[in-house]
Amino acid sequence: MNYVAPVNEQRFVLETVTGMGALGVESDLVDAVVAGAGQFAAGYFAPLNRIGDVVGAKWAAGRVVTPPGFREAYQAYVEGGWGSLDGPEEAGGQALPFALATVVLEDLGSANMAFALCPMLTVGAIEAIQTHGSDEQKRAYLPKLVSGEWTGTMNLTEPQAGSDVGALRTSATPASDGSWLINGSKIYITFGDHDLTENIVHLVLARTPDAPRGTKGISLFLVPKFRPDTDGNFTIANDVRCVSIEHKLGINASPTCTMAFGDGGDCRGWLIGPEMGGMRAMFTMMNNARLNVGLQGVQIGERATQAAIAYARDRVQGKPIIEHPDVRRMLMRMKALTQGARALIYAAAGDVDRAKAGDENARRRVEILTPLAKSWGTDVGCEVASLGIQVHGGMGFVEETGAAQHYRDIRIAPIYEGTNGIQAADLVGRKLALDGGSAIAELLVDIRADGANVPTLLALADAVERVVGWMQAHDSDDRLAGSAALLKMMAVATAASLLARQHDVAVARFAVGEGDPAFLNAKIATARFFFDHIVAEAISHESSACCGAAGLYALTDEELAA
């Protein structure tokens, strides 16, 4: 099935949830970007989704080759300026809001999630260099990264150092010319090598001589595939190579690389920020990436929902299966979850823009919304993709329909960029106490204001407040045991409040005949389904959130394995 960007939905959410008008962008420009991004994604990225899955990225003789058509589509992406939307003007970017770039990335990922991972990782590299790099580094690297002529990666994980980043062993030794000699290996590096661009800029975590153990001793280095010569031209092959790529459940067109640095003793890197300041710089990349990973749930949710509705309309079992109540239940759930996740992530993106402009309240809100968006957004993507297979019935289990690919592709998203369990731990470990608890309290005030006319949402807000109070009175293990349940409750409550805002606008416009009545009616019905079903379910998680840790350890390790 062909992908069609949900332009009306995206534009409506930008207006009612993101507050695009307050970000200083003319309405006509917003409309042009939203429409153009959808057309580009449908025309260039979507046709390659199937071939990317079947053919996949290939590794041979130390280099990666992308599937047929990918190089041409990526060149069109660069020429269209799609990667430069929210880039800094001094580096050739258009300095448009991150929220608008979020819409573009949604379309690219819905069209082809595996392919969209390439520009998504570049965004994190740009943010890290812009925030922590030297003026010289910004001049040398940002223009090419912002334009998309070069791509960027994050090199964090090692075989013994996954979530425990402090266990990494990659080393950096100072050289006489101001560079550092990098030695070590990294695994699971997305687009660590490819044939789309002439250079790849790796951001690599490493440990300098005499640095303390753990995360305090970590530094961040800029390690290009081709490094500059004495004239500043990037012509010297650096001692960095891809030694293999993974064979995965999904996202087959995205090469997941094992990278070797310094096998020949001459891999050069340059320090970004201060020595042993790597964790701070890393989180600049990670926080950006976590919102974009949450967005992947929306990407796949949208594509899977479109495919399931199209199939249900055509498939006849006595009558078109879209008329059967259980199929209709699944389709409405897919639609409601996807719209709820989109609202949550677009709201967070708007707060990122306001925080960059100096709004302290927005900065605090992003701190709260990031773990919700990453974790619940990706869980939504998995659930919606699974429902999509169910709607297709037996044909959903057959690769030709594409329904299985959606599930295979999205299943990684709850794992990378900090597992969803880590997001929940961050919520109860750090975010509940943010600003003495006032950040959470302010969120609940806003949820109740938006949901004043939604009884289930008010009940959920009360339940969240009770759980937060319970957790503040209990120890770390008890909080962690209920963390996933609380995160889901908070994410659903926040999404519901944003849908309530959209619902009220849609009702008002429908009443006076303003706007597309079919779209407004669908928005009203979908929001009400979310309130009646998704919100009602979330209330039931209160007891689980407050059970404590004792039940998790009622069995010994041996008994658990018996």
Coordinates of C-alpha atoms in Angstrom, one line a residue:
M1 CA 0.0 0.0 0.0
N2 CA 1.2 3.5 -0.8
Y3 CA 1.9 6.0 2.0
V4 CA -0.1 9.2 2.2
A5 CA 1.1 11.8 4.7
P6 CA -1.5 12.8 7.2
V7 CA -1.2 16.5 6.3
N8 CA -4.5 17.7 7.8
E9 CA -3.8 15.9 11.1
Q10 CA -0.2 17.2 11.3
R11 CA -1.2 20.7 10.6
F12 CA -4.0 20.6 13.2
V13 CA -1.7 19.2 15.9
L14 CA 0.9 21.9 15.1
E15 CA -1.7 24.5 15.6
T16 CA -3.6 23.3 18.6
V17 CA -0.9 21.5 20.6
T18 CA 2.6 22.7 19.5
G19 CA 1.6 26.4 19.3
M20 CA 3.4 26.8 16.0
G21 CA 1.9 30.3 15.6
A22 CA 3.8 31.5 18.7
L23 CA 7.1 30.2 17.4
G24 CA 7.3 32.9 14.8
V25 CA 6.7 31.0 11.6
E26 CA 4.3 32.2 9.0
S27 CA 1.3 29.9 8.4
D28 CA 1.9 29.7 4.7
L29 CA 5.4 28.5 5.3
V30 CA 4.2 25.9 7.7
D31 CA 1.7 24.7 5.2
A32 CA 4.3 24.5 2.4
V33 CA 6.8 22.5 4.5
V34 CA 4.1 20.1 5.8
A35 CA 2.7 19.5 2.4
G36 CA 6.1 19.3 0.7
A37 CA 7.6 16.9 3.2
G38 CA 4.7 14.5 2.7
Q39 CA 5.0 14.6 -1.0
F40 CA 8.8 14.1 -0.9
A41 CA 8.5 11.1 1.6
A42 CA 5.8 9.5 -0.5
G43 CA 7.7 10.0 -3.7
Y44 CA 11.3 9.1 -2.8
F45 CA 11.5 7.2 0.5
A46 CA 8.3 5.1 0.5
P47 CA 8.9 3.3 -2.8
L48 CA 12.2 2.0 -1.3
N49 CA 10.7 0.6 1.9
R50 CA 10.1 -2.9 0.6
I51 CA 13.4 -3.3 -1.4
G52 CA 15.2 -2.0 1.7
D53 CA 13.7 -4.7 3.8
V54 CA 14.2 -7.6 1.3
V55 CA 17.7 -6.6 -0.1
G56 CA 19.0 -4.8 3.0
A57 CA 22.4 -3.2 3.5
K58 CA 25.3 -5.3 2.4
W59 CA 28.8 -5.5 3.9
A60 CA 31.8 -6.7 1.9
A61 CA 35.6 -6.0 2.1
G62 CA 35.2 -3.5 4.9
R63 CA 32.5 -1.3 3.3
V64 CA 28.7 -1.1 3.3
V65 CA 26.5 -0.8 0.2
T66 CA 23.0 0.4 0.6
P67 CA 20.1 -1.1 -1.4
P68 CA 19.3 0.1 -5.0
G69 CA 17.8 3.5 -5.2
F70 CA 18.9 4.7 -1.8
R71 CA 21.8 6.8 -3.0
E72 CA 19.6 8.7 -5.5
A73 CA 16.9 9.2 -2.9
Y74 CA 19.3 10.5 -0.4
Q75 CA 20.8 12.9 -2.9
A76 CA 17.3 14.2 -3.6
Y77 CA 16.9 14.7 0.2
V78 CA 20.1 16.8 0.3
E79 CA 19.2 18.8 -2.8
G80 CA 15.7 19.5 -1.4
G81 CA 17.2 21.0 1.8
W82 CA 15.1 18.8 4.0
G83 CA 18.0 18.2 6.4
S84 CA 18.7 21.8 6.9
L85 CA 15.3 23.0 8.2
D86 CA 16.2 23.6 11.8
G87 CA 20.0 23.9 11.3
P88 CA 21.8 27.0 12.5
E89 CA 21.8 29.8 9.9
E90 CA 25.6 30.4 10.3
A91 CA 26.1 26.8 9.1
G92 CA 23.7 27.1 6.1
G93 CA 20.6 26.0 8.0
Q94 CA 17.1 27.6 7.7
A95 CA 16.8 28.0 11.5
L96 CA 13.1 26.8 11.5
P97 CA 11.6 25.3 14.6
F98 CA 12.6 21.8 15.7
A99 CA 8.8 21.1 15.8
L100 CA 8.6 21.6 12.1
A101 CA 11.6 19.4 11.4
T102 CA 9.8 16.8 13.6
V103 CA 7.0 16.7 11.0
V104 CA 9.5 16.1 8.2
L105 CA 11.2 13.3 10.1
E106 CA 7.8 11.7 10.9
D107 CA 7.0 11.5 7.2
L108 CA 10.4 10.1 6.2
G109 CA 10.1 7.4 8.9
S110 CA 6.5 6.5 8.0
A111 CA 7.6 6.1 4.4
N112 CA 10.8 4.2 5.3
M113 CA 11.8 3.9 8.9
A114 CA 15.2 2.2 8.2
F115 CA 16.3 4.9 5.8
A116 CA 15.1 7.7 8.0
L117 CA 17.5 6.6 10.7
C118 CA 20.4 8.0 8.7
P119 CA 19.3 11.7 8.9
M120 CA 17.9 11.2 12.4
L121 CA 21.4 10.3 13.8
T122 CA 22.9 13.3 12.0
V123 CA 20.6 15.6 13.9
G124 CA 22.2 14.4 17.2
A125 CA 25.7 15.0 15.9
I126 CA 24.8 18.5 14.8
E127 CA 23.3 19.3 18.2
A128 CA 26.4 18.0 20.1
I129 CA 28.9 19.9 17.9
Q130 CA 26.8 23.1 18.0
T131 CA 26.5 23.0 21.8
H132 CA 29.9 21.7 22.8
G133 CA 32.3 22.0 19.8
S134 CA 34.9 24.7 19.3
D135 CA 34.5 27.5 16.7
E136 CA 36.9 25.7 14.5
Q137 CA 35.0 22.4 14.7
K138 CA 31.7 24.2 13.9
R139 CA 33.2 25.9 10.8
A140 CA 34.7 22.7 9.5
Y141 CA 31.9 20.2 10.2
L142 CA 28.5 21.9 10.7
P143 CA 27.9 23.2 7.1
K144 CA 28.3 19.7 5.6
L145 CA 26.3 18.0 8.3
V146 CA 23.5 20.6 8.2
S147 CA 23.2 20.2 4.4
G148 CA 23.3 16.5 4.7
E149 CA 26.3 16.2 2.4
W150 CA 27.9 14.4 5.4
T151 CA 26.2 12.2 8.0
G152 CA 26.9 11.8 11.7
T153 CA 26.8 8.9 14.1
M154 CA 26.9 8.2 17.8
N155 CA 29.5 5.7 19.0
L156 CA 28.7 4.8 22.6
T157 CA 28.1 1.0 23.0
E158 CA 30.8 -1.6 23.4
P159 CA 30.3 -5.4 24.0
Q160 CA 30.8 -5.0 27.8
A161 CA 29.4 -1.5 28.0
G162 CA 25.8 -1.1 26.9
S163 CA 23.6 0.7 29.4
D164 CA 26.6 0.8 31.7
V165 CA 28.4 3.4 29.6
G166 CA 31.0 3.8 32.3
A167 CA 32.5 0.4 31.5
L168 CA 33.8 1.4 28.1
R169 CA 37.4 0.6 27.2
T170 CA 38.0 2.7 24.0
S171 CA 41.0 4.8 24.7
A172 CA 42.3 8.2 23.5
T173 CA 45.9 9.2 23.8
P174 CA 47.1 12.7 23.1
A175 CA 49.2 13.2 19.9
S176 CA 51.8 15.9 19.3
D177 CA 49.7 17.8 16.8
G178 CA 46.7 18.4 19.1
S179 CA 44.7 15.4 17.9
W180 CA 44.1 12.2 19.9
L181 CA 44.9 8.6 18.9
I182 CA 41.7 6.6 19.2
N183 CA 41.9 2.9 19.8
G184 CA 39.0 0.5 20.4
S185 CA 35.8 -0.8 19.0
K186 CA 32.1 0.0 19.1
I187 CA 29.0 -2.1 18.4
Y188 CA 25.4 -1.3 17.2
I189 CA 26.5 1.8 15.3
T190 CA 23.6 2.9 13.1
F191 CA 24.8 3.9 9.6
G192 CA 28.4 3.6 10.9
D193 CA 29.3 3.1 7.3
H194 CA 27.4 3.5 4.0
D195 CA 27.8 4.8 0.4
L196 CA 25.4 7.7 0.6
T197 CA 27.9 10.5 1.3
E198 CA 31.6 11.1 0.9
N199 CA 32.3 11.5 4.6
I200 CA 30.9 10.3 7.9
V201 CA 31.5 12.1 11.2
H202 CA 31.7 9.8 14.2
L203 CA 31.2 11.1 17.7
V204 CA 33.0 8.6 19.9
L205 CA 33.1 8.2 23.6
A206 CA 36.6 7.2 24.9
R207 CA 38.7 7.3 28.0
T208 CA 41.8 9.5 28.2
P209 CA 45.0 8.4 30.1
D210 CA 44.7 8.5 33.9
A211 CA 41.0 9.2 33.7
P212 CA 39.0 7.9 36.6
R213 CA 36.9 4.8 36.2
G214 CA 33.2 5.1 35.5
T215 CA 31.3 7.8 33.7
K216 CA 33.3 10.7 35.2
G217 CA 36.4 9.6 33.1
I218 CA 34.6 9.7 29.7
S219 CA 35.4 12.2 27.0
L220 CA 33.8 12.8 23.6
F221 CA 35.8 12.8 20.4
L222 CA 35.1 13.9 16.8
V223 CA 36.4 11.1 14.5
P224 CA 35.8 11.7 10.8
K225 CA 36.0 8.8 8.2
F226 CA 38.2 11.2 6.2
R227 CA 40.2 13.6 8.2
P228 CA 41.6 17.0 7.0
D229 CA 45.0 17.4 5.4
T230 CA 47.3 20.4 6.0
D231 CA 45.1 22.6 3.7
G232 CA 41.9 21.7 5.6
N233 CA 40.6 19.4 2.9
F234 CA 39.1 16.1 4.1
T235 CA 41.2 13.8 1.9
I236 CA 43.1 11.5 4.4
A237 CA 41.5 8.2 5.1
N238 CA 41.3 7.9 8.9
D239 CA 42.0 4.6 10.6
V240 CA 38.4 3.7 11.2
R241 CA 36.4 1.0 9.5
C242 CA 33.3 -1.1 9.7
V243 CA 34.3 -4.8 10.3
S244 CA 30.8 -6.3 10.1
I245 CA 27.1 -5.5 10.2
E246 CA 24.4 -7.2 12.1
H247 CA 21.7 -9.5 10.7
K248 CA 18.6 -8.2 12.4
L249 CA 14.9 -8.7 13.0
G250 CA 14.1 -5.6 11.1
I251 CA 15.3 -2.2 9.8
N252 CA 17.4 -4.2 7.4
A253 CA 18.2 -1.3 5.1
S254 CA 19.9 0.4 8.1
P255 CA 23.4 -0.9 8.5
T256 CA 24.1 -1.7 12.2
C257 CA 27.8 -1.7 12.3
T258 CA 30.7 -2.9 14.4
M259 CA 33.3 -0.2 14.1
A260 CA 37.1 -0.6 14.7
F261 CA 39.1 2.5 15.6
G262 CA 42.9 2.5 15.3
D263 CA 43.7 -1.1 14.2
G264 CA 46.6 0.4 12.2
G265 CA 47.6 2.8 15.0
D266 CA 46.6 6.0 13.3
C267 CA 43.0 6.8 14.0
R268 CA 42.8 10.5 14.8
G269 CA 40.1 12.2 16.8
W270 CA 39.6 15.7 18.2
L271 CA 38.2 16.4 21.7
I272 CA 34.7 17.9 21.8
G273 CA 34.2 20.1 24.9
P274 CA 36.4 19.6 27.9
E275 CA 38.3 16.4 28.8
M276 CA 36.1 14.1 30.9
G277 CA 33.1 16.1 29.8
G278 CA 31.8 13.3 27.6
M279 CA 28.6 12.4 29.5
R280 CA 27.3 16.0 29.3
A281 CA 27.9 16.1 25.6
M282 CA 26.5 12.6 25.2
F283 CA 23.2 13.5 26.8
T284 CA 22.9 16.5 24.4
M285 CA 22.8 13.9 21.6
M286 CA 20.7 11.3 23.5
N287 CA 17.9 13.7 24.7
N288 CA 17.4 14.8 21.1
A289 CA 17.5 11.2 19.9
R290 CA 15.1 10.0 22.5
L291 CA 12.3 12.3 21.3
N292 CA 13.0 11.2 17.7
V293 CA 12.9 7.5 18.7
G294 CA 9.6 8.1 20.3
L295 CA 8.5 9.6 17.0
Q296 CA 9.4 6.3 15.4
G297 CA 6.4 4.9 17.2
V298 CA 4.2 7.5 15.5
Q299 CA 5.9 6.8 12.1
I300 CA 5.1 3.1 12.2
G301 CA 1.8 3.6 13.9
E302 CA 0.6 5.9 11.1
R303 CA 1.9 3.6 8.3
A304 CA 0.4 0.4 10.0
T305 CA -2.9 2.1 10.6
Q306 CA -3.2 3.3 7.0
A307 CA -2.4 -0.2 5.7
A308 CA -4.8 -1.9 8.1
I309 CA -7.7 0.4 7.2
A310 CA -7.1 -0.1 3.5
Y311 CA -7.0 -3.9 3.9
A312 CA -10.1 -4.0 6.1
R313 CA -12.1 -2.0 3.5
D314 CA -11.2 -4.4 0.7
R315 CA -11.2 -7.8 2.6
V316 CA -14.7 -9.4 2.5
Q317 CA -15.8 -12.1 4.9
G318 CA -19.5 -12.1 4.5
K319 CA -19.2 -8.3 4.4
P320 CA -16.1 -6.0 4.4
I321 CA -14.3 -6.8 7.6
I322 CA -14.2 -3.1 8.5
E323 CA -17.8 -3.5 9.4
H324 CA -17.1 -6.2 12.1
P325 CA -17.1 -4.7 15.6
D326 CA -13.9 -6.3 16.7
V327 CA -12.0 -5.2 13.6
R328 CA -13.5 -1.7 14.1
R329 CA -12.3 -1.8 17.7
M330 CA -8.8 -2.6 16.6
L331 CA -8.8 0.1 13.9
M332 CA -10.1 2.8 16.3
R333 CA -7.5 1.8 18.9
M334 CA -4.7 2.0 16.3
K335 CA -5.9 5.4 15.2
A336 CA -6.4 6.7 18.8
L337 CA -3.0 5.5 20.0
T338 CA -1.2 7.0 17.1
Q339 CA -2.8 10.3 17.4
G340 CA -2.2 10.4 21.2
A341 CA 1.5 9.6 20.7
R342 CA 1.8 12.2 17.9
A343 CA 0.3 14.9 20.2
L344 CA 2.7 14.1 23.0
I345 CA 5.8 14.2 20.8
Y346 CA 4.8 17.3 18.9
A347 CA 4.1 19.0 22.3
A348 CA 7.6 18.1 23.5
A349 CA 9.1 19.3 20.2
G350 CA 7.4 22.7 20.7
D351 CA 8.8 22.9 24.2
V352 CA 12.3 22.2 22.9
D353 CA 11.9 25.2 20.7
R354 CA 10.7 27.4 23.5
A355 CA 13.4 26.1 25.8
K356 CA 16.1 27.1 23.2
A357 CA 14.6 30.6 23.3
G358 CA 15.1 30.8 27.0
D359 CA 11.8 29.6 28.4
E360 CA 12.6 27.9 31.7
N361 CA 9.2 26.4 32.1
A362 CA 9.5 24.8 28.7
R363 CA 12.9 23.4 29.6
R364 CA 11.4 21.7 32.7
R365 CA 8.5 20.4 30.7
V366 CA 10.8 18.8 28.2
E367 CA 12.7 17.1 31.0
I368 CA 9.4 15.4 32.1
L369 CA 8.1 14.7 28.6
T370 CA 11.2 13.1 27.1
P371 CA 11.0 9.7 29.0
L372 CA 7.3 9.6 28.4
A373 CA 7.6 10.3 24.7
K374 CA 10.4 7.8 24.2
S375 CA 9.0 5.0 26.2
W376 CA 5.2 5.2 25.6
G377 CA 5.7 6.4 22.0
T378 CA 7.7 3.3 21.1
D379 CA 5.3 1.0 23.0
V380 CA 2.5 2.5 21.0
G381 CA 4.3 1.8 17.8
C382 CA 4.8 -1.9 18.8
E383 CA 1.1 -2.3 19.8
V384 CA -0.3 -0.6 16.7
A385 CA 2.0 -2.6 14.4
S386 CA 0.9 -5.8 16.2
L387 CA -2.8 -4.9 15.8
G388 CA -2.1 -4.2 12.2
I389 CA -1.0 -7.8 11.7
Q390 CA -4.1 -9.0 13.5
V391 CA -6.4 -6.9 11.3
H392 CA -4.8 -8.5 8.2
G393 CA -5.4 -12.0 9.7
G394 CA -3.4 -14.8 8.1
M395 CA -2.2 -12.4 5.5
G396 CA -0.6 -10.3 8.2
F397 CA 1.7 -13.1 8.9
V398 CA 2.8 -13.2 5.3
E399 CA 5.5 -10.8 4.2
E400 CA 3.9 -9.7 1.0
T401 CA 1.4 -7.4 2.7
G402 CA 4.1 -5.5 4.5
A403 CA 2.3 -5.7 7.9
A404 CA 5.0 -7.9 9.3
Q405 CA 7.7 -5.5 8.3
H406 CA 6.1 -2.7 10.4
Y407 CA 6.3 -4.9 13.5
R408 CA 9.8 -6.1 12.8
D409 CA 11.1 -2.6 12.1
I410 CA 9.6 -0.9 15.2
R411 CA 10.5 -3.7 17.7
I412 CA 14.0 -2.2 18.2
A413 CA 12.7 1.2 19.2
P414 CA 11.9 0.3 22.9
I415 CA 15.4 -1.0 23.2
Y416 CA 17.8 1.6 21.7
E417 CA 18.6 5.1 22.9
G418 CA 18.1 4.0 26.5
T419 CA 15.7 1.0 27.0
N420 CA 12.1 1.8 28.1
G421 CA 13.0 0.5 31.5
I422 CA 15.7 3.0 31.8
Q423 CA 13.3 5.8 30.8
A424 CA 10.9 4.7 33.6
A425 CA 13.8 4.6 36.0
D426 CA 14.8 8.1 35.0
L427 CA 11.2 9.2 35.6
V428 CA 11.0 7.9 39.2
G429 CA 14.7 8.4 40.0
R430 CA 15.2 12.0 38.8
K431 CA 12.1 13.6 37.3
L432 CA 9.7 13.1 40.2
A433 CA 12.1 15.2 42.3
L434 CA 12.8 17.8 39.6
D435 CA 12.6 21.3 41.2
G436 CA 11.3 19.8 44.4
G437 CA 8.4 18.0 42.6
S438 CA 7.0 21.2 41.2
A439 CA 7.6 20.1 37.6
I440 CA 5.3 17.1 38.0
A441 CA 2.7 19.2 39.9
E442 CA 2.6 21.8 37.1
L443 CA 2.1 19.1 34.5
L444 CA -0.9 17.7 36.5
V445 CA -2.4 21.2 36.8
D446 CA -2.3 21.5 33.0
I447 CA -3.7 18.0 32.5
R448 CA -6.7 18.9 34.7
A449 CA -7.2 22.2 32.9
D450 CA -7.3 20.6 29.5
G451 CA -9.4 17.7 30.7
A452 CA -11.9 19.6 32.8
N453 CA -14.8 18.1 30.9
V454 CA -13.4 14.5 30.6
P455 CA -14.2 12.5 33.8
T456 CA -12.0 9.6 33.0
L457 CA -9.0 11.9 32.5
L458 CA -9.6 13.7 35.8
A459 CA -9.8 10.3 37.5
L460 CA -6.5 9.4 35.9
A461 CA -4.8 12.6 37.0
D462 CA -6.0 11.9 40.6
A463 CA -4.5 8.4 40.3
V464 CA -1.2 9.7 39.0
E465 CA -1.0 12.1 41.9
R466 CA -1.6 9.3 44.4
V467 CA 1.1 7.1 42.9
V468 CA 3.6 10.0 42.9
G469 CA 2.8 10.6 46.6
W470 CA 3.3 6.9 47.3
M471 CA 6.6 6.8 45.5
Q472 CA 7.9 9.8 47.3
A473 CA 7.3 7.9 50.5
H474 CA 9.0 4.7 49.5
D475 CA 12.5 3.5 48.7
S476 CA 14.3 3.1 45.3
D477 CA 13.5 -0.5 44.7
D478 CA 9.8 0.0 45.3
R479 CA 9.7 3.0 43.0
L480 CA 11.5 1.1 40.3
A481 CA 9.1 -1.8 40.6
G482 CA 6.2 0.5 39.8
S483 CA 8.1 2.8 37.4
A484 CA 6.8 1.3 34.1
A485 CA 3.2 1.5 35.3
L486 CA 3.5 5.1 36.4
L487 CA 5.2 6.1 33.2
K488 CA 2.3 4.7 31.2
M489 CA -0.2 6.5 33.4
M490 CA 1.5 9.8 33.0
A491 CA 2.0 9.4 29.3
V492 CA -1.6 8.5 28.7
A493 CA -2.8 11.3 30.9
T494 CA -0.6 13.9 29.0
A495 CA -1.6 12.6 25.6
A496 CA -5.3 12.6 26.6
S497 CA -5.1 16.2 27.8
L498 CA -3.6 17.2 24.5
L499 CA -6.3 15.3 22.6
A500 CA -8.9 17.0 24.8
R501 CA -7.6 20.3 23.7
Q502 CA -7.9 19.2 20.0
H503 CA -11.4 17.7 20.7
D504 CA -12.7 21.1 22.0
V505 CA -11.3 23.0 19.1
A506 CA -12.8 20.5 16.7
V507 CA -16.2 20.6 18.3
A508 CA -16.2 24.4 18.2
R509 CA -15.2 24.5 14.5
F510 CA -17.6 21.8 13.6
A511 CA -20.5 23.7 15.2
V512 CA -19.9 26.8 13.1
G513 CA -19.0 24.9 9.9
E514 CA -15.4 26.0 9.9
G515 CA -12.9 23.5 8.3
D516 CA -13.3 20.0 6.8
P517 CA -16.3 18.4 8.6
A518 CA -15.1 14.8 7.9
F519 CA -11.7 15.5 9.5
L520 CA -13.2 17.3 12.5
N521 CA -15.8 14.6 13.1
A522 CA -13.0 11.9 12.9
K523 CA -10.9 13.9 15.4
I524 CA -13.8 14.2 17.8
A525 CA -14.7 10.5 17.6
T526 CA -11.0 9.4 17.9
A527 CA -10.4 11.6 21.0
R528 CA -13.5 10.2 22.7
F529 CA -12.4 6.7 22.0
F530 CA -9.1 7.5 23.6
F531 CA -10.9 8.9 26.7
D532 CA -13.3 5.9 27.0
H533 CA -10.8 3.1 26.4
I534 CA -7.1 4.1 26.7
V535 CA -7.6 6.4 29.6
A536 CA -9.9 4.1 31.4
E537 CA -7.3 1.3 31.1
A538 CA -4.5 3.5 32.4
I539 CA -6.4 4.1 35.6
S540 CA -6.2 0.4 36.4
H541 CA -2.3 0.6 36.6
E542 CA -2.4 2.4 39.9
S543 CA -2.5 -0.8 42.0
S544 CA 0.5 -2.2 40.0
A545 CA 2.5 1.0 40.4
C546 CA 2.1 0.8 44.2
C547 CA 2.7 -2.9 44.7
G548 CA 6.4 -2.5 45.7
A549 CA 9.3 -4.7 44.9
A550 CA 8.7 -7.6 47.3
G551 CA 6.7 -9.6 44.8
L552 CA 9.5 -9.3 42.2
Y553 CA 11.9 -11.1 44.5
A554 CA 9.6 -13.7 46.0
L555 CA 11.5 -16.3 44.1
T556 CA 15.2 -17.0 44.2
D557 CA 17.1 -16.9 40.9
E558 CA 17.1 -20.7 40.9
E559 CA 13.4 -20.9 41.5
L560 CA 12.7 -18.3 38.8
A561 CA 14.6 -20.5 36.3
A562 CA 12.9 -23.8 37.4

